[in-house]
CSV table of C-alpha atoms in Angstrom, one decimal:
chain,number,residue,atom,x,y,z
V,26,MET,CA,10.8,16.5,-15.5
V,27,ALA,CA,10.5,19.9,-13.3
V,28,ASP,CA,11.4,20.0,-9.6
V,29,VAL,CA,8.2,19.9,-8.0
V,30,LEU,CA,9.0,20.9,-4.3
V,31,PRO,CA,10.3,24.7,-5.4
V,32,LEU,CA,6.8,25.2,-7.0
V,33,VAL,CA,5.2,23.5,-3.8
V,34,GLU,CA,7.1,25.8,-1.6
V,35,ALA,CA,6.0,29.0,-3.6
V,36,ARG,CA,2.3,27.8,-3.3
V,37,LEU,CA,2.8,27.6,0.5
V,38,HIS,CA,4.4,31.1,0.6
V,39,SER,CA,1.8,32.5,-1.5
V,40,ALA,CA,-1.0,31.3,0.5
V,41,LEU,CA,0.6,31.4,3.9
V,42,GLY,CA,3.0,33.8,3.7
V,43,GLU,CA,6.9,33.5,5.0
V,44,PRO,CA,7.7,30.6,7.3
V,45,ASP,CA,9.7,31.5,10.7
V,46,ALA,CA,10.8,28.3,11.1
V,47,ARG,CA,11.6,25.1,9.4
V,48,ALA,CA,13.0,21.4,10.4
V,49,ALA,CA,14.1,18.9,8.2
V,50,VAL,CA,14.0,14.9,9.0
V,51,THR,CA,15.3,12.1,7.0
V,52,PHE,CA,14.4,8.6,7.5
V,53,LEU,CA,16.2,5.7,6.3
V,54,GLY,CA,15.7,5.2,2.6
V,55,THR,CA,13.5,7.9,2.1
V,56,ASP,CA,13.8,11.6,0.6
V,57,ARG,CA,14.2,14.3,3.1
V,58,ILE,CA,11.1,15.6,4.6
V,59,GLU,CA,10.8,19.4,5.8
V,60,VAL,CA,8.0,20.9,7.9
V,61,LEU,CA,7.7,24.7,7.9
V,62,ARG,CA,6.0,26.7,10.5
V,63,PHE,CA,3.7,29.6,9.6
V,64,PRO,CA,3.5,32.1,12.1
V,65,ALA,CA,-0.1,33.5,13.3
V,66,ALA,CA,-1.0,36.5,10.9
V,67,GLY,CA,-3.9,38.0,9.5
V,68,GLN,CA,-7.7,37.8,10.6
V,69,GLU,CA,-6.8,34.6,12.2
V,70,GLY,CA,-4.3,36.1,14.5
V,71,ASP,CA,-3.8,33.2,16.9
V,72,VAL,CA,-3.6,30.3,14.2
V,73,VAL,CA,0.0,28.6,13.6
V,74,ARG,CA,0.2,26.3,10.6
V,75,TYR,CA,2.5,23.8,10.0
V,76,ALA,CA,3.0,22.4,6.4
V,77,THR,CA,5.1,19.5,5.0
V,78,LEU,CA,7.2,19.9,2.1
V,79,GLY,CA,8.8,17.1,0.1
V,80,MET,CA,6.0,14.6,0.5
V,81,SER,CA,5.0,15.5,-3.1
V,82,ALA,CA,8.4,14.9,-4.6
V,83,GLN,CA,7.3,11.5,-5.6
V,84,PRO,CA,4.0,10.3,-6.6
V,85,MET,CA,2.3,7.8,-3.8
V,86,ALA,CA,2.0,4.5,-5.2
V,87,ASP,CA,-0.8,1.7,-5.0
V,88,PRO,CA,1.0,-0.8,-2.3
V,89,THR,CA,-0.5,-3.5,-4.4
V,90,ALA,CA,1.5,-2.7,-7.4
V,91,VAL,CA,4.4,-4.7,-8.1
V,92,LEU,CA,6.3,-1.4,-9.5
V,93,ALA,CA,5.7,2.3,-8.6
V,94,ASP,CA,5.1,4.4,-11.3
V,95,PRO,CA,7.8,7.0,-11.0
V,96,VAL,CA,5.6,9.9,-12.8
V,97,LYS,CA,1.7,9.1,-12.5
V,98,GLY,CA,-0.3,9.0,-8.9
V,99,PRO,CA,-1.5,11.2,-6.3
V,100,ARG,CA,0.8,13.7,-4.9
V,101,ALA,CA,0.2,15.5,-1.7
V,102,GLU,CA,1.3,17.8,1.3
V,103,LEU,CA,0.0,17.9,4.8
V,104,VAL,CA,-1.2,21.2,6.7
V,105,LEU,CA,-1.9,21.6,10.3
V,106,SER,CA,-3.7,24.4,11.7
V,107,VAL,CA,-3.7,25.0,15.9
V,108,ARG,CA,-4.0,28.1,18.0
V,109,ALA,CA,-0.9,29.5,19.0
V,110,GLY,CA,0.3,29.9,23.0
V,111,VAL,CA,-1.9,27.0,24.1
V,112,ALA,CA,0.5,24.4,24.2
V,113,ASP,CA,3.9,23.5,22.9
V,114,THR,CA,2.7,22.6,19.3
V,115,ASP,CA,6.2,22.9,18.0
V,116,LYS,CA,7.0,19.4,18.6
V,117,VAL,CA,4.6,18.4,16.1
V,118,LEU,CA,7.5,18.7,13.4
V,119,ARG,CA,8.9,15.4,13.9
V,120,PRO,CA,5.2,13.4,13.8
V,121,LEU,CA,4.2,15.5,11.1
V,122,ALA,CA,7.4,14.5,8.9
V,123,VAL,CA,6.5,11.0,10.0
V,124,LEU,CA,3.1,10.9,8.4
V,125,ALA,CA,4.5,12.6,5.4
V,126,ALA,CA,7.3,9.9,5.0
V,127,SER,CA,4.4,7.1,5.3
V,128,PRO,CA,3.9,6.8,1.6
V,129,GLN,CA,7.4,6.3,1.1
V,130,VAL,CA,7.8,3.9,4.1
V,131,GLU,CA,4.5,1.9,4.4
V,132,GLY,CA,3.4,2.3,0.8
V,133,VAL,CA,0.0,3.7,1.8
V,134,ILE,CA,-2.0,6.5,-0.3
V,135,VAL,CA,-2.6,9.2,2.0
V,136,ALA,CA,-6.3,10.5,0.8
V,137,PRO,CA,-9.3,12.5,2.3
V,138,GLY,CA,-11.0,10.4,5.1
V,139,ALA,CA,-8.1,8.5,6.0
V,140,SER,CA,-6.8,8.2,9.6
V,141,LEU,CA,-3.0,8.5,10.4
V,142,ASP,CA,-1.6,7.5,13.8
V,143,VAL,CA,1.4,8.2,15.0
V,144,GLY,CA,1.4,6.3,18.0
V,145,GLU,CA,2.4,9.0,20.5
V,146,PRO,CA,1.0,12.4,21.6
V,147,LEU,CA,1.2,14.9,18.5
V,148,TRP,CA,3.2,17.1,21.1
V,149,PRO,CA,4.0,17.3,24.9
V,150,GLY,CA,0.7,16.6,26.5
V,151,ALA,CA,-1.7,16.4,23.5
V,152,PRO,CA,-5.0,14.5,23.8
V,153,PHE,CA,-4.4,13.5,20.3
V,154,THR,CA,-2.2,10.5,18.8
V,155,SER,CA,-3.8,10.6,15.5
V,156,VAL,CA,-5.3,12.8,12.9
V,157,LEU,CA,-8.0,12.9,10.2
V,158,VAL,CA,-7.3,13.9,6.6
V,159,ALA,CA,-9.4,16.4,5.6
V,160,GLU,CA,-10.8,17.4,2.1
V,161,PRO,CA,-8.2,20.0,0.4
V,162,GLY,CA,-9.1,23.0,-1.5
V,163,GLY,CA,-10.2,25.3,1.4
V,164,LEU,CA,-7.1,27.1,2.3
V,165,ILE,CA,-4.5,26.2,-0.3
V,166,GLU,CA,-5.8,25.6,-3.8
V,167,ASP,CA,-4.1,22.5,-5.6
V,168,LEU,CA,-0.9,22.9,-7.5
V,169,GLU,CA,-1.4,22.0,-11.1
V,170,LEU,CA,1.8,20.4,-12.6
V,171,ASP,CA,2.4,19.7,-16.1
V,172,ALA,CA,0.6,16.5,-17.7
V,173,PRO,CA,1.1,13.6,-17.2
V,174,LEU,CA,1.8,14.5,-13.3
V,175,ASP,CA,-1.2,15.0,-10.9
V,176,PRO,CA,-1.6,18.1,-9.1
V,177,VAL,CA,-0.3,18.6,-5.5
V,178,ARG,CA,-3.2,18.4,-3.1
V,179,PHE,CA,-2.7,20.2,0.4
V,180,LEU,CA,-4.5,18.2,2.8
V,181,PRO,CA,-5.6,19.3,5.9
V,182,LEU,CA,-5.1,17.3,9.3
V,183,LEU,CA,-7.6,17.5,12.0
V,184,PRO,CA,-6.3,16.0,15.3
V,185,MET,CA,-8.7,13.2,16.8
V,186,THR,CA,-8.6,12.0,20.3
V,187,PRO,CA,-8.1,7.9,20.5
V,188,ASN,CA,-11.8,7.6,21.5
V,189,GLU,CA,-12.8,10.0,18.4
V,190,ALA,CA,-10.4,7.6,16.4
V,191,ALA,CA,-11.9,4.4,17.7
V,192,TRP,CA,-15.5,5.9,16.8
V,193,LYS,CA,-14.3,7.0,13.4
V,194,ARG,CA,-13.1,3.4,12.4
V,195,VAL,CA,-16.8,2.1,13.4
V,196,HIS,CA,-19.1,5.3,11.8
V,197,GLY,CA,-16.9,6.7,9.2
V,198,ALA,CA,-15.3,9.9,8.8
V,199,PRO,CA,-18.4,12.1,7.6
V,200,ALA,CA,-20.0,10.9,10.7
V,201,LEU,CA,-17.3,12.2,12.9
V,202,GLN,CA,-16.9,15.3,11.4
V,203,GLU,CA,-20.8,15.9,11.3
V,204,ARG,CA,-20.8,15.5,15.1
V,205,TRP,CA,-17.9,17.9,15.3
V,206,LEU,CA,-19.9,20.2,13.2
V,207,ASN,CA,-23.0,19.7,15.6
V,208,HIS,CA,-21.1,20.2,18.7
V,209,GLY,CA,-19.2,23.2,17.7
V,210,THR,CA,-16.0,21.7,18.1
V,211,ASP,CA,-13.0,24.0,17.9
V,212,LEU,CA,-10.6,21.7,15.9
V,213,ARG,CA,-7.8,24.1,16.2
V,214,ASP,CA,-7.7,24.1,20.0
V,215,PRO,CA,-4.5,21.9,21.0
V,216,SER,CA,-5.8,20.8,24.2
V,217,ARG,CA,-9.6,20.3,23.5
V,218,ARG,CA,-11.4,17.4,24.7
V,219,SER,CA,-13.1,14.6,22.9
V,220,VAL,CA,-16.5,15.8,21.3
V,221,PRO,CA,-19.4,13.6,23.2
V,222,LEU,CA,-19.9,10.2,21.5
V,223,ASP,CA,-22.7,8.4,22.8
């Protein structure tokens, strides 16, 4: 079976350029998760991106399954984009690694529309403790793997304030995203306030 992670890292480099920093985190009983930092470049000169590397090494398993399939199942990595220089967002590396390890630790399948909560600010002073998993395919194309492996999807993360997360639980992800769109919310602003929810 081909090692997936070198292919994933090559896809990240081709889409985002060369990372200028990387950190590795290992949790008890899990594979190592790395988080790569891609500096602001090109047309979006003020946006820095953080991408996980390691989450896709194993397929995500149905938490109700008695035995996890070592081959089949969805694979993903997480990508967070924020404006550079506004907040100390480099401290997001550990929370991102925690989220990337959640399929192994908690047996969850991370998919678009899901909420992921780290239970603390994503970085010092951040108004966000959770993220909404958005649809993949915009920034980084899915990485097709040899059959029978599922492709690796690169899932964008959209930070949510606690009020937005609570509202999303009641009304659903599409309604929250529509509200963000209607109010012209800058989802890359690391210090933005909650969108009006009344």
